[in-house]
Amino acid sequence: TGSTRPQRLLRAVQKNATQGDPQSVINAIDHFCRHKEWAMNVGDEKGSILDSVVSEVNPSTALELGTYCGYSTVRIARLLPPGSQLITLEFNPAYAAVAKQVIGWAGLQDKVQLVEGPSGDLIPQMKDLFGVQSFDFVFLDHWKDRYLPDAKLLEECSLLRKGSVLLADNVICPGTPEYLEYIRNSPRYESRYFKSHLEYTKVEDGLEKSVFLG
Ligand code: SAM
Ligand code: MG
């Protein structure tokens, strides 16, 4: 048909989810990915761990690395307290275009700033572009070889404060060995693994939650 998977995912949202109802958007995407086409969203099982970490941190400023179709963006943004902002970075324009519509369908456009470009270029511009002092919460879910350089970049740019929480997806599958080695052994973090499964499968995967100690 010439359509792409993200476009088909978007159509499933428009057909099956209620505008302004984030949970129905999440359900429509999970249903599409379980029963029609697998896609690289954090998914429902790891998503409930993501939800509990976001709720516990209750961030006023949050950063997401890797938007894809906006599934995790919707999950995070729906839990943010009033006045909070989620900045999400995506370097693929076709994915960003779909995500914009998914976020809009959920009614969360006022809480989310979707920025198109590579994380390595954008992270150093966060203060200038958005006036953020630091991020309370960062979700790492972009290409796996960028987790470590971008975590170090966040440190160098003073975008982490004492108590900031990094939550990294896919630390087992596909895996992020250099990131895990760094974050678990650095005295600047307190880190813990949450065991789960790769989205929409029974393969082991999990999330690593790391609190920046300053
Ligand atoms: N967080 C999304 C979710 O759970 O719904 C899934 C994100 S997907 C696993 C990873 C995304 O990161 C892809 O859409 C890819 O284009 C994007 N990406 C990878 N490296 C990036 C980078 N350095 N800067 C910005 N986006 C990046
Ligand atoms: Mg992921």
GROMACS .gro file of C-alpha atoms and ligand atoms in nm:
model
  242
    1THR     CA    1   0.000   0.000   0.000
    2GLY     CA    2   0.302   0.226   0.027
    3SER     CA    3   0.218   0.328   0.383
    4THR     CA    4   0.469   0.300   0.663
    5ARG     CA    5   0.425   0.126   0.997
    6PRO     CA    6   0.406   0.457   1.188
    7GLN     CA    7   0.133   0.575   0.948
    8ARG     CA    8  -0.064   0.253   1.002
    9LEU     CA    9  -0.019   0.291   1.378
   10LEU     CA   10  -0.153   0.647   1.354
   11ARG     CA   11  -0.455   0.528   1.157
   12ALA     CA   12  -0.528   0.268   1.427
   13VAL     CA   13  -0.521   0.549   1.686
   14GLN     CA   14  -0.756   0.768   1.480
   15LYS     CA   15  -0.994   0.477   1.430
   16ASN     CA   16  -0.995   0.328   1.779
   17ALA     CA   17  -0.900   0.595   2.033
   18THR     CA   18  -1.107   0.883   2.170
   19GLN     CA   19  -0.968   1.232   2.112
   20GLY     CA   20  -0.850   1.388   2.436
   21ASP     CA   21  -0.831   1.051   2.614
   22PRO     CA   22  -0.463   0.952   2.654
   23GLN     CA   23  -0.541   0.608   2.798
   24SER     CA   24  -0.746   0.519   2.491
   25VAL     CA   25  -0.453   0.623   2.269
   26ILE     CA   26  -0.217   0.401   2.470
   27ASN     CA   27  -0.462   0.110   2.450
   28ALA     CA   28  -0.509   0.151   2.074
   29ILE     CA   29  -0.132   0.146   2.013
   30ASP     CA   30  -0.075  -0.154   2.240
   31HIS     CA   31  -0.357  -0.342   2.069
   32PHE     CA   32  -0.218  -0.261   1.722
   33CYS     CA   33   0.133  -0.374   1.822
   34ARG     CA   34   0.022  -0.696   1.992
   35HIS     CA   35  -0.222  -0.808   1.726
   36LYS     CA   36  -0.113  -0.643   1.401
   37GLU     CA   37   0.246  -0.518   1.382
   38TRP     CA   38   0.522  -0.515   1.643
   39ALA     CA   39   0.672  -0.169   1.697
   40MET     CA   40   0.949  -0.032   1.918
   41ASN     CA   41   0.730   0.145   2.177
   42VAL     CA   42   0.821   0.088   2.541
   43GLY     CA   43   0.490  -0.105   2.551
   44ASP     CA   44   0.238  -0.182   2.822
   45GLU     CA   45   0.447  -0.403   3.052
   46LYS     CA   46   0.755  -0.179   3.083
   47GLY     CA   47   0.515   0.113   3.045
   48SER     CA   48   0.363   0.044   3.384
   49ILE     CA   49   0.713   0.061   3.539
   50LEU     CA   50   0.772   0.388   3.351
   51ASP     CA   51   0.440   0.516   3.491
   52SER     CA   52   0.534   0.437   3.849
   53VAL     CA   53   0.876   0.606   3.820
   54VAL     CA   54   0.723   0.917   3.661
   55SER     CA   55   0.454   0.932   3.930
   56GLU     CA   56   0.712   0.894   4.204
   57VAL     CA   57   0.940   1.168   4.060
   58ASN     CA   58   0.644   1.396   3.975
   59PRO     CA   59   0.870   1.602   3.746
   60SER     CA   60   0.815   1.964   3.651
   61THR     CA   61   1.074   1.930   3.375
   62ALA     CA   62   1.115   1.606   3.183
   63LEU     CA   63   1.321   1.507   2.881
   64GLU     CA   64   1.266   1.211   2.649
   65LEU     CA   65   1.534   1.095   2.407
   66GLY     CA   66   1.366   0.912   2.116
   67THR     CA   67   0.999   0.992   2.045
   68TYR     CA   68   0.921   0.750   1.760
   69CYS     CA   69   0.538   0.758   1.733
   70GLY     CA   70   0.484   0.932   2.066
   71TYR     CA   71   0.364   0.630   2.267
   72SER     CA   72   0.591   0.684   2.567
   73THR     CA   73   0.549   1.061   2.525
   74VAL     CA   74   0.175   1.017   2.584
   75ARG     CA   75   0.240   0.782   2.878
   76ILE     CA   76   0.471   1.032   3.046
   77ALA     CA   77   0.282   1.352   2.963
   78ARG     CA   78  -0.053   1.222   3.089
   79LEU     CA   79   0.100   1.183   3.436
   80LEU     CA   80   0.263   1.526   3.459
   81PRO     CA   81   0.129   1.773   3.713
   82PRO     CA   82  -0.022   2.098   3.576
   83GLY     CA   83   0.239   2.342   3.449
   84SER     CA   84   0.499   2.071   3.383
   85GLN     CA   85   0.675   2.033   3.051
   86LEU     CA   86   0.801   1.731   2.863
   87ILE     CA   87   1.059   1.794   2.591
   88THR     CA   88   1.096   1.501   2.352
   89LEU     CA   89   1.367   1.469   2.087
   90GLU     CA   90   1.335   1.282   1.757
   91PHE     CA   91   1.570   1.306   1.459
   92ASN     CA   92   1.352   1.124   1.203
   93PRO     CA   93   1.110   1.380   1.050
   94ALA     CA   94   0.862   1.114   0.936
   95TYR     CA   95   0.838   0.972   1.290
   96ALA     CA   96   0.813   1.322   1.437
   97ALA     CA   97   0.520   1.403   1.205
   98VAL     CA   98   0.330   1.094   1.324
   99ALA     CA   99   0.416   1.160   1.688
  100LYS     CA  100   0.283   1.516   1.664
  101GLN     CA  101  -0.055   1.379   1.556
  102VAL     CA  102  -0.060   1.103   1.818
  103ILE     CA  103   0.021   1.355   2.094
  104GLY     CA  104  -0.248   1.589   1.956
  105TRP     CA  105  -0.503   1.305   1.944
  106ALA     CA  106  -0.435   1.244   2.312
  107GLY     CA  107  -0.489   1.617   2.379
  108LEU     CA  108  -0.144   1.655   2.532
  109GLN     CA  109   0.009   1.908   2.290
  110ASP     CA  110   0.022   2.181   2.557
  111LYS     CA  111   0.243   1.970   2.784
  112VAL     CA  112   0.482   1.844   2.516
  113GLN     CA  113   0.751   2.014   2.311
  114LEU     CA  114   0.856   1.785   2.029
  115VAL     CA  115   1.192   1.892   1.890
  116GLU     CA  116   1.327   1.751   1.565
  117GLY     CA  117   1.699   1.683   1.557
  118PRO     CA  118   1.982   1.473   1.695
  119SER     CA  119   2.014   1.457   2.073
  120GLY     CA  120   2.387   1.531   2.063
  121ASP     CA  121   2.319   1.869   1.900
  122LEU     CA  122   2.004   1.955   2.094
  123ILE     CA  123   2.102   1.870   2.453
  124PRO     CA  124   2.360   2.154   2.468
  125GLN     CA  125   2.087   2.396   2.344
  126MET     CA  126   1.823   2.309   2.605
  127LYS     CA  127   1.900   2.606   2.828
  128ASP     CA  128   1.895   2.855   2.539
  129LEU     CA  129   1.594   2.709   2.360
  130PHE     CA  130   1.368   2.634   2.657
  131GLY     CA  131   1.522   2.809   2.957
  132VAL     CA  132   1.539   2.482   3.153
  133GLN     CA  133   1.768   2.486   3.456
  134SER     CA  134   1.780   2.109   3.488
  135PHE     CA  135   1.563   1.805   3.423
  136ASP     CA  136   1.393   1.624   3.708
  137PHE     CA  137   1.339   1.317   3.489
  138VAL     CA  138   1.504   1.186   3.170
  139PHE     CA  139   1.378   0.887   2.971
  140LEU     CA  140   1.651   0.737   2.748
  141ASP     CA  141   1.507   0.534   2.462
  142HIS     CA  142   1.688   0.641   2.145
  143TRP     CA  143   1.968   0.451   1.970
  144LYS     CA  144   2.147   0.245   2.227
  145ASP     CA  145   2.502   0.366   2.152
  146ARG     CA  146   2.388   0.720   2.242
  147TYR     CA  147   2.283   0.648   2.603
  148LEU     CA  148   2.631   0.687   2.747
  149PRO     CA  149   2.751   0.990   2.547
  150ASP     CA  150   2.420   1.168   2.607
  151ALA     CA  151   2.419   1.094   2.982
  152LYS     CA  152   2.768   1.243   3.001
  153LEU     CA  153   2.653   1.539   2.790
  154LEU     CA  154   2.364   1.602   3.032
  155GLU     CA  155   2.618   1.608   3.315
  156GLU     CA  156   2.856   1.840   3.128
  157CYS     CA  157   2.576   2.080   3.039
  158SER     CA  158   2.469   2.086   3.409
  159LEU     CA  159   2.124   1.963   3.314
  160LEU     CA  160   2.113   1.716   3.604
  161ARG     CA  161   2.062   1.825   3.964
  162LYS     CA  162   2.096   1.624   4.282
  163GLY     CA  163   1.800   1.386   4.272
  164SER     CA  164   1.740   1.393   3.895
  165VAL     CA  165   1.626   1.050   3.775
  166LEU     CA  166   1.747   0.884   3.453
  167LEU     CA  167   1.533   0.595   3.333
  168ALA     CA  168   1.686   0.390   3.050
  169ASP     CA  169   1.486   0.145   2.838
  170ASN     CA  170   1.618  -0.167   2.663
  171VAL     CA  171   1.921  -0.208   2.886
  172ILE     CA  172   1.914  -0.585   2.823
  173CYS     CA  173   1.753  -0.612   2.478
  174PRO     CA  174   1.901  -0.484   2.250
  175GLY     CA  175   2.124  -0.389   2.546
  176THR     CA  176   2.339  -0.093   2.649
  177PRO     CA  177   2.647  -0.252   2.813
  178GLU     CA  178   2.873   0.057   2.823
  179TYR     CA  179   2.595   0.268   2.971
  180LEU     CA  180   2.516   0.007   3.241
  181GLU     CA  181   2.883  -0.035   3.329
  182TYR     CA  182   2.920   0.342   3.370
  183ILE     CA  183   2.598   0.419   3.554
  184ARG     CA  184   2.628   0.123   3.796
  185ASN     CA  185   2.988   0.197   3.887
  186SER     CA  186   2.990   0.576   3.897
  187PRO     CA  187   2.981   0.716   4.250
  188ARG     CA  188   2.763   0.996   4.110
  189TYR     CA  189   2.461   0.765   4.067
  190GLU     CA  190   2.255   0.521   4.266
  191SER     CA  191   2.122   0.272   4.016
  192ARG     CA  192   1.873  -0.013   4.013
  193TYR     CA  193   1.740  -0.257   3.753
  194PHE     CA  194   1.370  -0.329   3.694
  195LYS     CA  195   1.330  -0.663   3.526
  196SER     CA  196   1.061  -0.696   3.264
  197HIS     CA  197   1.018  -0.805   2.901
  198LEU     CA  198   1.088  -0.658   2.562
  199GLU     CA  199   0.777  -0.478   2.436
  200TYR     CA  200   0.504  -0.715   2.319
  201THR     CA  201   0.725  -1.025   2.369
  202LYS     CA  202   0.838  -1.269   2.638
  203VAL     CA  203   1.207  -1.190   2.588
  204GLU     CA  204   1.382  -1.052   2.896
  205ASP     CA  205   1.447  -0.679   2.895
  206GLY     CA  206   1.428  -0.413   3.161
  207LEU     CA  207   1.465  -0.054   3.268
  208GLU     CA  208   1.755   0.094   3.465
  209LYS     CA  209   1.662   0.373   3.705
  210SER     CA  210   1.955   0.589   3.813
  211VAL     CA  211   1.938   0.875   4.062
  212PHE     CA  212   2.200   1.146   4.010
  213LEU     CA  213   2.364   1.219   4.342
  214GLY     CA  214   2.538   1.540   4.234
  215SAM     N1  215   1.028   0.619   2.328
  215SAM     C1  216   0.948   0.564   2.220
  215SAM     C2  217   0.833   0.487   2.279
  215SAM     O1  218   0.855   0.410   2.373
  215SAM     O2  219   0.720   0.503   2.234
  215SAM     C3  220   1.028   0.473   2.130
  215SAM     C4  221   1.154   0.534   2.076
  215SAM     S1  222   1.234   0.435   1.953
  215SAM     C5  223   1.286   0.296   2.044
  215SAM     C6  224   1.387   0.524   1.927
  215SAM     C7  225   1.370   0.653   1.848
  215SAM     O3  226   1.484   0.735   1.870
  215SAM     C8  227   1.360   0.635   1.698
  215SAM     O4  228   1.242   0.696   1.652
  215SAM     C9  229   1.483   0.706   1.640
  215SAM     O5  230   1.458   0.770   1.518
  215SAM    C10  231   1.515   0.804   1.751
  215SAM     N2  232   1.656   0.842   1.766
  215SAM    C11  233   1.761   0.757   1.768
  215SAM     N3  234   1.875   0.822   1.793
  215SAM    C12  235   1.842   0.952   1.809
  215SAM    C13  236   1.917   1.069   1.840
  215SAM     N4  237   2.048   1.062   1.862
  215SAM     N5  238   1.851   1.187   1.849
  215SAM    C14  239   1.716   1.192   1.829
  215SAM     N6  240   1.640   1.084   1.801
  215SAM    C15  241   1.701   0.966   1.792
  216MG      MG  242   1.265   0.117   2.400
   0.00000   0.00000   0.00000
